[in-house]
mmCIF file of C-alpha atoms in Angstrom:
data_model
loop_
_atom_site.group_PDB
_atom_site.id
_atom_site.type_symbol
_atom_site.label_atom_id
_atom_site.label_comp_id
_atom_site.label_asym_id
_atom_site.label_seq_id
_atom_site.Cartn_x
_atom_site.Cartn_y
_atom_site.Cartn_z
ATOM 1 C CA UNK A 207 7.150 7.236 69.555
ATOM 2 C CA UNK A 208 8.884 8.780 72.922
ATOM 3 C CA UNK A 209 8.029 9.428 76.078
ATOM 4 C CA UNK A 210 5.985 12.388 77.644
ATOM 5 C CA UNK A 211 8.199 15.084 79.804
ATOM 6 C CA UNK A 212 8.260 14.093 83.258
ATOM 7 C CA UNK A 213 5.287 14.820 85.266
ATOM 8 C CA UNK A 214 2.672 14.510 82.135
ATOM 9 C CA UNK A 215 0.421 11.784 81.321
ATOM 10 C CA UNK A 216 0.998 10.729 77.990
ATOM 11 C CA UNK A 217 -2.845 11.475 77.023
ATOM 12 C CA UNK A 218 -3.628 14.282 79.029
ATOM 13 C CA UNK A 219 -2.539 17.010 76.652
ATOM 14 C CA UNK A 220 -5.339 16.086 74.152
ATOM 15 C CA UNK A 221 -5.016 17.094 70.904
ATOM 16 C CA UNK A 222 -5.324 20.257 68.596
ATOM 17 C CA UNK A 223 -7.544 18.032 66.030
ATOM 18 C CA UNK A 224 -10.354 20.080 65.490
ATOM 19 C CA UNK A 225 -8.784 23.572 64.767
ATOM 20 C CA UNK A 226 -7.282 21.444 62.007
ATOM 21 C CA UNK A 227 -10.102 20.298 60.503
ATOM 22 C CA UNK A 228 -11.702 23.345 60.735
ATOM 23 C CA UNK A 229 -9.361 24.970 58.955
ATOM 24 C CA UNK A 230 -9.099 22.528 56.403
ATOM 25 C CA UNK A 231 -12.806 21.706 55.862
ATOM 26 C CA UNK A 232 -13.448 25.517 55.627
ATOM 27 C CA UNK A 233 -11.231 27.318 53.377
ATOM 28 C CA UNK A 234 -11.414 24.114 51.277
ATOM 29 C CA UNK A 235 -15.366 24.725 50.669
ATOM 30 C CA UNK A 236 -14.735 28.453 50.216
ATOM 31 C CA UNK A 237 -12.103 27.739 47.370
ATOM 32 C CA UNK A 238 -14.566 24.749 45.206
ATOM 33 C CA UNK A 239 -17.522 27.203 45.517
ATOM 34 C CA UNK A 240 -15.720 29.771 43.856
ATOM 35 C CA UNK A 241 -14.004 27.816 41.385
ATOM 36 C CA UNK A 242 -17.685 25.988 40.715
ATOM 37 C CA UNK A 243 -18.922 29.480 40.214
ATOM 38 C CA UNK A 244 -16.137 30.500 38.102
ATOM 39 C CA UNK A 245 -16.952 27.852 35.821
ATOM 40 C CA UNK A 246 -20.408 28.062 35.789
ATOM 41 C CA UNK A 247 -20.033 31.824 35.084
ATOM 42 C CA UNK A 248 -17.269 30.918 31.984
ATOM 43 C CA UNK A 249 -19.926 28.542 30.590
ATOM 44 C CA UNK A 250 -23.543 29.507 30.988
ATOM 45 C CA UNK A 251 -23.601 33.049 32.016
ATOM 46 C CA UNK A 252 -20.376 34.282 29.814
ATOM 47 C CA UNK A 253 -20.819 31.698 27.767
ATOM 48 C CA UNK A 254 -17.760 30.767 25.778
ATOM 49 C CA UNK A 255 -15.399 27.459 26.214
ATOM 50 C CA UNK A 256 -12.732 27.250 28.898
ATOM 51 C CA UNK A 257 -9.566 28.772 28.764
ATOM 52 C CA UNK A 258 -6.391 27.103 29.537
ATOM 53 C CA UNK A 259 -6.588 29.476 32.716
ATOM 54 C CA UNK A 260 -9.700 27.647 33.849
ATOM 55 C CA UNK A 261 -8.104 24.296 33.211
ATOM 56 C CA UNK A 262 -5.456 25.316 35.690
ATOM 57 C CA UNK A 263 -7.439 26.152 38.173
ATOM 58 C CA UNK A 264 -9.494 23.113 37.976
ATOM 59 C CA UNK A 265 -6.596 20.747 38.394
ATOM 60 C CA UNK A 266 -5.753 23.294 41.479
ATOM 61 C CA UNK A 267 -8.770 22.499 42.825
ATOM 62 C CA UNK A 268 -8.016 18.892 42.547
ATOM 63 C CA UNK A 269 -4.704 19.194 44.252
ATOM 64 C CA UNK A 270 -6.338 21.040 46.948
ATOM 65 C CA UNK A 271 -8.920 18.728 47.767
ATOM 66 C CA UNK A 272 -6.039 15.897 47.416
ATOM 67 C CA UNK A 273 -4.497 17.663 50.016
ATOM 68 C CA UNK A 274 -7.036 18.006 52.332
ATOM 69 C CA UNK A 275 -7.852 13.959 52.086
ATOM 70 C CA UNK A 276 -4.189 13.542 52.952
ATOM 71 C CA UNK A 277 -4.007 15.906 55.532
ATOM 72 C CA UNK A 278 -6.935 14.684 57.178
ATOM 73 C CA UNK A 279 -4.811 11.204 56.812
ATOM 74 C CA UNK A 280 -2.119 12.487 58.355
ATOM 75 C CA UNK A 281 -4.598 13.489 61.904
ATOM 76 C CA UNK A 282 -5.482 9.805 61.858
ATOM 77 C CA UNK A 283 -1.865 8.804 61.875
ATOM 78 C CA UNK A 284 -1.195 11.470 64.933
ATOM 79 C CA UNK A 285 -0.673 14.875 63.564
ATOM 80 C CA UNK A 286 -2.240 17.394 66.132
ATOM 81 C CA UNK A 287 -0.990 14.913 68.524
ATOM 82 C CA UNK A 288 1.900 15.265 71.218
ATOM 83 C CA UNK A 289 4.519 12.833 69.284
ATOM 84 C CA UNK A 290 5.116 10.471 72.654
ATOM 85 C CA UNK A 291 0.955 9.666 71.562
ATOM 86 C CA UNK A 292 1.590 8.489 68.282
ATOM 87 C CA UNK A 293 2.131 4.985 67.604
ATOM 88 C CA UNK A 294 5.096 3.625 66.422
ATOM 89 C CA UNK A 295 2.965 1.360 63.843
ATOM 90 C CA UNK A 296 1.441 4.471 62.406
ATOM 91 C CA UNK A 297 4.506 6.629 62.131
ATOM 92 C CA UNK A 298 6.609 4.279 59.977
ATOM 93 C CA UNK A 299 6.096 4.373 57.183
ATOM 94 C CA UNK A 300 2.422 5.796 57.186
ATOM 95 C CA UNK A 301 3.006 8.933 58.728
ATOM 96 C CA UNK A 302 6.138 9.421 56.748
ATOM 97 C CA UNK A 303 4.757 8.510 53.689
ATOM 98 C CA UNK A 304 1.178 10.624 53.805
ATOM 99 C CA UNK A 305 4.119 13.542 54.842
ATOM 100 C CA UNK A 306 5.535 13.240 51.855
ATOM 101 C CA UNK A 307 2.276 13.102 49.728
ATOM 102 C CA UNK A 308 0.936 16.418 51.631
ATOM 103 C CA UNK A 309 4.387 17.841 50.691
ATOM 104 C CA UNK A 310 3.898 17.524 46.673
ATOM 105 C CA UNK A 311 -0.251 17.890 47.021
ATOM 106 C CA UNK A 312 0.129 21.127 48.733
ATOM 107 C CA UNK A 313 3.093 22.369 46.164
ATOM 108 C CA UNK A 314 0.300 21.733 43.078
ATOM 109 C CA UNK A 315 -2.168 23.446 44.655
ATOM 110 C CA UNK A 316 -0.137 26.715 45.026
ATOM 111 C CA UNK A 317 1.501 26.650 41.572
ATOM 112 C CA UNK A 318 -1.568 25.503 39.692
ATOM 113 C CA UNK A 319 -3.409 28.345 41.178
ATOM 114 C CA UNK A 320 -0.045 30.861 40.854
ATOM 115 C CA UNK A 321 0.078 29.468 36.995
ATOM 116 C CA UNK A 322 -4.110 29.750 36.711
ATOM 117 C CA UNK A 323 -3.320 33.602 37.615
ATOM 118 C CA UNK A 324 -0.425 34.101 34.988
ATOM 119 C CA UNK A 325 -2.557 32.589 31.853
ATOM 120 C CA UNK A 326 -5.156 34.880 33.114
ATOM 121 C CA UNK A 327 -2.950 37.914 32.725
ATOM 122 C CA UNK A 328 -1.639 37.044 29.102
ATOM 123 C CA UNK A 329 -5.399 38.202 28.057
ATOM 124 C CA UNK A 330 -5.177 41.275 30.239
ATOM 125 C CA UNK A 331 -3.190 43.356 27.604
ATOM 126 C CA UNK A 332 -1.342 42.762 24.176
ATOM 127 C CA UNK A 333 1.589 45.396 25.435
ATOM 128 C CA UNK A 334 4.581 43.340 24.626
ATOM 129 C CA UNK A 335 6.518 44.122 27.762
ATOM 130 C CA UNK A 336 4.464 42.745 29.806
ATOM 131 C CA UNK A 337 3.925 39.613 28.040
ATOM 132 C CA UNK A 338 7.323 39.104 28.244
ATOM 133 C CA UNK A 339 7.153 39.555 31.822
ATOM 134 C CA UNK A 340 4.340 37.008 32.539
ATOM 135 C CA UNK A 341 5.778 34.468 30.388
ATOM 136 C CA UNK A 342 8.970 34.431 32.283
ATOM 137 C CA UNK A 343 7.220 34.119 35.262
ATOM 138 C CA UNK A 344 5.517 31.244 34.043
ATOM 139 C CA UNK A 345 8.647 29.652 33.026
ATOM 140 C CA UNK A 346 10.227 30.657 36.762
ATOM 141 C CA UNK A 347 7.079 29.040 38.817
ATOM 142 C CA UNK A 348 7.615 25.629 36.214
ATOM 143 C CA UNK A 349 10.832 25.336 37.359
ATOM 144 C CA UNK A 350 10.192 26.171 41.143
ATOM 145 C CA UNK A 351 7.458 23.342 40.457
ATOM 146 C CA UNK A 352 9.959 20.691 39.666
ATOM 147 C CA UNK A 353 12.540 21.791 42.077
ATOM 148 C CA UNK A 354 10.404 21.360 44.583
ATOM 149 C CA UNK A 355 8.701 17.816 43.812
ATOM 150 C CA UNK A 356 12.153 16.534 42.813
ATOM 151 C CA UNK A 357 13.330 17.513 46.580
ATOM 152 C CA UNK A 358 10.355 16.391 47.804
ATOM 153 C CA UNK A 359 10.971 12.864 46.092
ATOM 154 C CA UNK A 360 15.216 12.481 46.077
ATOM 155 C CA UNK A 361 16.095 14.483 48.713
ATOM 156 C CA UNK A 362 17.564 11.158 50.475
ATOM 157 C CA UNK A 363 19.888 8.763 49.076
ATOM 158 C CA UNK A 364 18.499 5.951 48.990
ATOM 159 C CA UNK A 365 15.371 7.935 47.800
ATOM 160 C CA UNK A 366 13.002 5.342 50.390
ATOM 161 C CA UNK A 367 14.629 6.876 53.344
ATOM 162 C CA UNK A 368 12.377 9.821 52.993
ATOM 163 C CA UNK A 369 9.707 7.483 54.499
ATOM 164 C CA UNK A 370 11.213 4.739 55.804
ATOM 165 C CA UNK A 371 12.338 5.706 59.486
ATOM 166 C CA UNK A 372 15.471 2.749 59.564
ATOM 167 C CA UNK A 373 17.043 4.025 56.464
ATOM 168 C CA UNK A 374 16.655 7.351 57.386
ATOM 169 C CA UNK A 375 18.920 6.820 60.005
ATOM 170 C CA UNK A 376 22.098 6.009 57.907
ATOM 171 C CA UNK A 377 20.940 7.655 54.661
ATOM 172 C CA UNK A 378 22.861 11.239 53.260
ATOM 173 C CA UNK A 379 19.686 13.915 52.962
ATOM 174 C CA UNK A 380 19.660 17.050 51.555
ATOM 175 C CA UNK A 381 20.039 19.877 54.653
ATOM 176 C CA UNK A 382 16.204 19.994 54.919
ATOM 177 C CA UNK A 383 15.982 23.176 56.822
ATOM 178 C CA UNK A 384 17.955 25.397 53.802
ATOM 179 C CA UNK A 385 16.057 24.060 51.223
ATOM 180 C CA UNK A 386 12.879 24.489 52.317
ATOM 181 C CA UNK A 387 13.689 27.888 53.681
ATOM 182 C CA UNK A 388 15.084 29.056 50.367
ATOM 183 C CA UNK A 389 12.003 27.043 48.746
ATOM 184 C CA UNK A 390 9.480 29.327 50.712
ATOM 185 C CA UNK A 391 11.183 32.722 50.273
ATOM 186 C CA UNK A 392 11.414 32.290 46.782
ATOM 187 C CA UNK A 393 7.571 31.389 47.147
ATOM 188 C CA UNK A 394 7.199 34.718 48.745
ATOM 189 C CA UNK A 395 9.332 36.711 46.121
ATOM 190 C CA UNK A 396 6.876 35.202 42.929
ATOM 191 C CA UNK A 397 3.460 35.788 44.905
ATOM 192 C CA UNK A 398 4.885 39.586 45.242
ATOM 193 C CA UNK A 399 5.835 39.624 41.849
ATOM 194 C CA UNK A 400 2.498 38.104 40.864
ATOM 195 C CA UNK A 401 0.705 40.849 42.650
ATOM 196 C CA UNK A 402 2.147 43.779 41.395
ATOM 197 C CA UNK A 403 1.892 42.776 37.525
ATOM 198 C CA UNK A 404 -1.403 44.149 37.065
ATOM 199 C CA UNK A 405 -0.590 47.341 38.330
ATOM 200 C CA UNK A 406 1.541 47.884 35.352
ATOM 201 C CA UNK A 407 -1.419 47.894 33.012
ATOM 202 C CA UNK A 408 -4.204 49.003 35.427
ATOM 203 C CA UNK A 409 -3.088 52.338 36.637
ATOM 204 C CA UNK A 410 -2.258 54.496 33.292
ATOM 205 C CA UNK A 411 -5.642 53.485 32.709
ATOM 206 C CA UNK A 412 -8.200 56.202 31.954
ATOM 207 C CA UNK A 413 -10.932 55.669 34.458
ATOM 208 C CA UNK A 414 -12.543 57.130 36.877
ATOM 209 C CA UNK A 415 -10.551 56.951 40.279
ATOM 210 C CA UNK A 416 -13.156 54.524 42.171
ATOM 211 C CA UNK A 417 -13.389 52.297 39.525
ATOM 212 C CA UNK A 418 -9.732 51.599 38.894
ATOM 213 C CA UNK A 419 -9.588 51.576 42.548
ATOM 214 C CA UNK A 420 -12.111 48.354 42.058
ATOM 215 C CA UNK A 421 -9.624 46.862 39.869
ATOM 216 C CA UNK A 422 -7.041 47.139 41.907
ATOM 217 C CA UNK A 423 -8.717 45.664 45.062
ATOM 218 C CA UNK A 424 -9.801 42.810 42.162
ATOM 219 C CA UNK A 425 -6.437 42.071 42.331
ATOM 220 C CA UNK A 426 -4.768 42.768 45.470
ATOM 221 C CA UNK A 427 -7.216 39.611 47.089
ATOM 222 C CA UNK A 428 -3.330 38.097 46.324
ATOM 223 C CA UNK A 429 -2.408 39.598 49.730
ATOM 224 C CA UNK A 430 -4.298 36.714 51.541
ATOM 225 C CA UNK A 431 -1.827 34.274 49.831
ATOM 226 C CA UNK A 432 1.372 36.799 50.679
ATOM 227 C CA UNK A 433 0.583 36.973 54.186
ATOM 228 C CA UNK A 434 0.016 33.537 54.808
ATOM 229 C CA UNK A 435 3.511 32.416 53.036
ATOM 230 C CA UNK A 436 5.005 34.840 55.280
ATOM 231 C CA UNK A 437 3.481 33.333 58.360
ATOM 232 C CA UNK A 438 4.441 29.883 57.034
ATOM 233 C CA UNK A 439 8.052 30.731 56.638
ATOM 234 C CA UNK A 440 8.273 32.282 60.107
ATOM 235 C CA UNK A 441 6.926 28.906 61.879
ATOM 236 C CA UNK A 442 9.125 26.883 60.147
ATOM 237 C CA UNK A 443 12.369 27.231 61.651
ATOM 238 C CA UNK A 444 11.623 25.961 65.161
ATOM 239 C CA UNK A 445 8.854 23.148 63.011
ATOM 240 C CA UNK A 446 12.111 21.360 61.865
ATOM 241 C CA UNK A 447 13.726 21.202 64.631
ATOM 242 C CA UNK A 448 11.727 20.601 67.429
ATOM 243 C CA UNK A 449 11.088 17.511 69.551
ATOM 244 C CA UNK A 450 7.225 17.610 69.393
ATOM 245 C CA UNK A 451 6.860 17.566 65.611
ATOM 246 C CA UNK A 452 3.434 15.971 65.394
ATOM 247 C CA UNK A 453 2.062 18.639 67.627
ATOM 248 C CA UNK A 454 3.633 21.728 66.285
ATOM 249 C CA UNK A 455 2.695 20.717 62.568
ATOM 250 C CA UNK A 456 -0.416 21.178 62.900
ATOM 251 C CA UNK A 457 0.155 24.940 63.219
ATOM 252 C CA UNK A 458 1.889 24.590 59.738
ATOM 253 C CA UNK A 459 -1.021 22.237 58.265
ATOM 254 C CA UNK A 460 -3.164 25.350 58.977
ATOM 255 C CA UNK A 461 -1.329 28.448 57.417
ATOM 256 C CA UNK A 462 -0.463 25.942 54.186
ATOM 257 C CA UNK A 463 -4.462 25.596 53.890
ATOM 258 C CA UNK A 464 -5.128 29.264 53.951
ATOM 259 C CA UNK A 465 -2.240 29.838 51.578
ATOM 260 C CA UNK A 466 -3.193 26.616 48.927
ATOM 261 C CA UNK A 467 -7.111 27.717 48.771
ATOM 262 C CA UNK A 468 -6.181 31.838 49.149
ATOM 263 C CA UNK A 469 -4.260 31.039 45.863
ATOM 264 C CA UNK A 470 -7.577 29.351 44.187
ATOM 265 C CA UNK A 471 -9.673 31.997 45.371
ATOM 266 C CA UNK A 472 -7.531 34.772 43.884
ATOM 267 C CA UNK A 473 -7.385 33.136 40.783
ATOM 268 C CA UNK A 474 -11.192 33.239 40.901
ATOM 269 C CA UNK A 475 -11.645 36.552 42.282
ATOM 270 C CA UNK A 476 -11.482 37.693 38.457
ATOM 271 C CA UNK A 477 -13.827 36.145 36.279
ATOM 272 C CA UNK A 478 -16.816 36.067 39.196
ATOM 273 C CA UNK A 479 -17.884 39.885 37.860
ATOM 274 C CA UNK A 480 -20.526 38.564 35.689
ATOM 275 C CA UNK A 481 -22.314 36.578 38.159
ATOM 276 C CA UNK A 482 -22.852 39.277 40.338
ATOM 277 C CA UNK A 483 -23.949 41.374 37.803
ATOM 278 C CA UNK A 484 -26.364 39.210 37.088
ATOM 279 C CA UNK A 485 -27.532 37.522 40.579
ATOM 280 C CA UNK A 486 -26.054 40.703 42.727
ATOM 281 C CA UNK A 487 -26.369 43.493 40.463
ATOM 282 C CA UNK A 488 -27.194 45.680 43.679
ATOM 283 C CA UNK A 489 -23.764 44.581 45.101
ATOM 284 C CA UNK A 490 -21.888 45.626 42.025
ATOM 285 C CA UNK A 491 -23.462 48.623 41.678
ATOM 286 C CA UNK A 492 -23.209 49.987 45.341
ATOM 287 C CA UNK A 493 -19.556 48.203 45.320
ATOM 288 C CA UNK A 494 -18.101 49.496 42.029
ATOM 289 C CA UNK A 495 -20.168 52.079 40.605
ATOM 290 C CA UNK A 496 -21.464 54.145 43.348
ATOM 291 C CA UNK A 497 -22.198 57.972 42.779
ATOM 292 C CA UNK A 498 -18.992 57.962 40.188
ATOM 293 C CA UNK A 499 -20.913 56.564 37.953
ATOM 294 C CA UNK A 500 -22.184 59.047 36.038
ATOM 295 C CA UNK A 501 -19.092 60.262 35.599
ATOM 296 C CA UNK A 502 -17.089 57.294 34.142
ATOM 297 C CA UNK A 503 -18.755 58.224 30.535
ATOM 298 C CA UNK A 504 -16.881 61.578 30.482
ATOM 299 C CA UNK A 505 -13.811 61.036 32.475
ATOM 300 C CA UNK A 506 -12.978 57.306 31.438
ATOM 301 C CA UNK A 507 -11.321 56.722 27.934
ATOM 302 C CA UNK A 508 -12.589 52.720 26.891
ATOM 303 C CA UNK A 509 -9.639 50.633 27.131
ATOM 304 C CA UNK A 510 -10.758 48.912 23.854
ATOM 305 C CA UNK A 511 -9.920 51.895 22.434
ATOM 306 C CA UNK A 512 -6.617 51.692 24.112
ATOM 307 C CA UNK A 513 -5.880 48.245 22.996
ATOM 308 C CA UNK A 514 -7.076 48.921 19.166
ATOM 309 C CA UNK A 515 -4.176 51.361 19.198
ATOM 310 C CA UNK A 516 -1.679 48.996 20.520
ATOM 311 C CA UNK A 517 -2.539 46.350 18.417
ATOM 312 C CA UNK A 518 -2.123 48.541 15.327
ATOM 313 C CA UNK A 519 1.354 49.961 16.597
ATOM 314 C CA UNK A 520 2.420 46.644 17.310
ATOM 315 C CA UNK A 521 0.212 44.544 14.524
ATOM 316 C CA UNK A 522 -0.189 41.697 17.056
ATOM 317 C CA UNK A 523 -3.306 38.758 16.552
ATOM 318 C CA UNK A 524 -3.287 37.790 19.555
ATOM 319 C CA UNK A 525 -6.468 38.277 21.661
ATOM 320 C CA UNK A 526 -6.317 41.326 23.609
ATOM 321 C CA UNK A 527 -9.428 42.217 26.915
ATOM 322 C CA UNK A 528 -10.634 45.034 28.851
ATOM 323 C CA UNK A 529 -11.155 45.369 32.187
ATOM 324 C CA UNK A 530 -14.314 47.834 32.467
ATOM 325 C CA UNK A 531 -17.496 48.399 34.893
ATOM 326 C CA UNK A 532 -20.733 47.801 33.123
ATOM 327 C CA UNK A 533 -23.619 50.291 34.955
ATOM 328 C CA UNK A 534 -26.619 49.828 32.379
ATOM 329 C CA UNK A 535 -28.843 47.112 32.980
ATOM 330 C CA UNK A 536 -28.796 45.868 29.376
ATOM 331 C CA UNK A 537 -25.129 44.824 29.897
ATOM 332 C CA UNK A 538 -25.584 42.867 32.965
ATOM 333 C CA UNK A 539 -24.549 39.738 31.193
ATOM 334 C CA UNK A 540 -21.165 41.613 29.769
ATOM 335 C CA UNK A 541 -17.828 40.187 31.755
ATOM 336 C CA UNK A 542 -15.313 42.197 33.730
ATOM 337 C CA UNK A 543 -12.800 41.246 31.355
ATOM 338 C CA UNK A 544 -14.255 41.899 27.963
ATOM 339 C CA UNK A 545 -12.524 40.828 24.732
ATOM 340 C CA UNK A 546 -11.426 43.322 22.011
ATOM 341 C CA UNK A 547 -11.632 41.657 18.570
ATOM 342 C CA UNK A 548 -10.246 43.394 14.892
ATOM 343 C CA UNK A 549 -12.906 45.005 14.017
ATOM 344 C CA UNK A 550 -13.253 47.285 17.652
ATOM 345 C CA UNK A 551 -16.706 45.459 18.719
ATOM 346 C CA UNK A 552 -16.684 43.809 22.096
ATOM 347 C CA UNK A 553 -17.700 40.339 22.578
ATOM 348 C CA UNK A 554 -18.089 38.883 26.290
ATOM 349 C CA UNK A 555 -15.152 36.667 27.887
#
């Protein structure tokens, strides 16, 4: 596609193919072996029907591994490559085309995940406020969705310049580098906004200090995703503009796989409790528990008590869970998120 800078051979830079696939490959595997274990912990150890939360994250999943197959496209068609190595045959349209498709792949994966995480939190509490809250968020990270697939699709006119190299050339585009900039922060702004929501119902929780500490490390695993939107959106200035695109993608290919399966793995984070307790119940109890244990009976106030009260001050139906640590050993099939129904008596999530 162009020629090397003077003095270089135009293959003996090699190629930056393997860190790619490395990162791919891994964080991909980390993210389905959580979500498998999510789901195998919703249906056989917890054992009650999937939530539209778990639906979510499924089709996540799918995204993710979508993205992955096209990304790993995209290294046969000369990402990780110096651009004066790929061929022209390869970059039009494939390597346009398979951009585009990584584009709207990796933008599912994130807001599945980011929308997995919300549904989640409507069964945190039943205070009203924060309901609100989450269900204008989910509204916000819809639209975000669509804004960003519809860019992705029609942000040329005609629409087939966006992978068609020849009609790129005399076609009107949207200004590529604003939008995705503005695109990314606003990314940023909702996986913030994401993270601190818990807190709201977490800390005036009565519990002892290292167990709400738990929860709030449960929680905070959203960090990952933060930090790795932040490194995305500082590489990607000098990624649109710069003459060896194919090579210095690859850097951006990496961070958006961190950030797409972070996301999943967050989302998961949550509902893994009971198979630990179960399989790892030395983990949980050295992790969670420790020696403030046998103080959480007199210092922590049950938060199904807590949520009995709001539901009669607010005479809401809707299903309302706990988020509790479970030390006795005939509970170790009990959830971390435990359901509150009318009549006070817990049931497992």
């Amino acid at each position: 596609m162009a020629d090397p800078p003077l003095g270089e051979d135009c293959f003996a830079a090699g190629n930056v193919r393997g860190g790619m696939i490395a990162a791919g490959a891994s964080t991909t595997t980390v993210a389905f072996i959580l979500v498998v274990m999510r789901i195998f912990t919703r249906v056989h150890i917890v054992k009650r029907s999937l939530g539209v939360d778990d639906y979510l994250i499924i089709a996540s999943m799918m995204m993710s591994l979508a993205f992955l197959a096209t990304g790993f496209k995209m290294i046969d068609l000369g990402v990780a490559s110096h651009f004066w190595q790929v061929k022209a045959s390869d970059y039009d349209p494939g390597f346009l085309i398979y951009g585009t498709c990584t584009t709207m792949t990796y933008s599912l994966t994130v807001i599945l995940a980011k929308l997995s995480l919300l549904f989640l939190y409507l069964r945190l509490s039943p205070d009203r406020t924060f309901r609100i809250m989450v269900v204008s968020l989910i509204g916000i990270v819809i639209a975000y969705s669509v804004s960003y697939q519809l860019l992705s699709l029609f942000g040329c006119r005609p629409v087939y310049a966006s992978w068609d190299a020849e009609a790129l050339k005399t076609a009107t585009c949207v200004d590529k580098e604003t939008v995705y900039m503005v695109l990314s922060i606003a990314n940023i702004i909702m996986d913030v906004i994401i993270l601190v929501l818990p807190m709201r119902i977490v800390i005036p929780l009565q519990m002892a200090r290292r167990q709400k500490a738990s929860v709030i490390l449960l929680f905070a695993t959203g960090a990952f995703v933060c930090a790795a939107a932040i490194k995305r959106i500082i590489i990607l200035p000098p990624l649109l503009t710069t003459p060896d695109y194919s090579w210095d993608v690859a850097e951006q290919f990496n961070w958006s796989f961190l950030e797409a399966n972070a996301g999943i793995v967050c989302a998961s984070v949550p509902g893994l409790k009971p198979f630990f307790v179960r399989y790892l119940p030395s983990f949980i109890s050295s992790r969670i528990t420790g020696s403030a244990s046998h103080n959480t009976a007199k210092k922590s106030l049950p938060y199904s008590t807590v949520i009995e009260n709001n539901k009669r001050r607010r005479n809401m139906q809707s299903e309302s869970y706990e988020l509790q640590s479970q030390d006795d050993a005939s509970d170790r099939d009990s959830a971390g998120l435990v359901r509150a129904d009318d009549g006070g008596k817990q049931s497992k999530v």
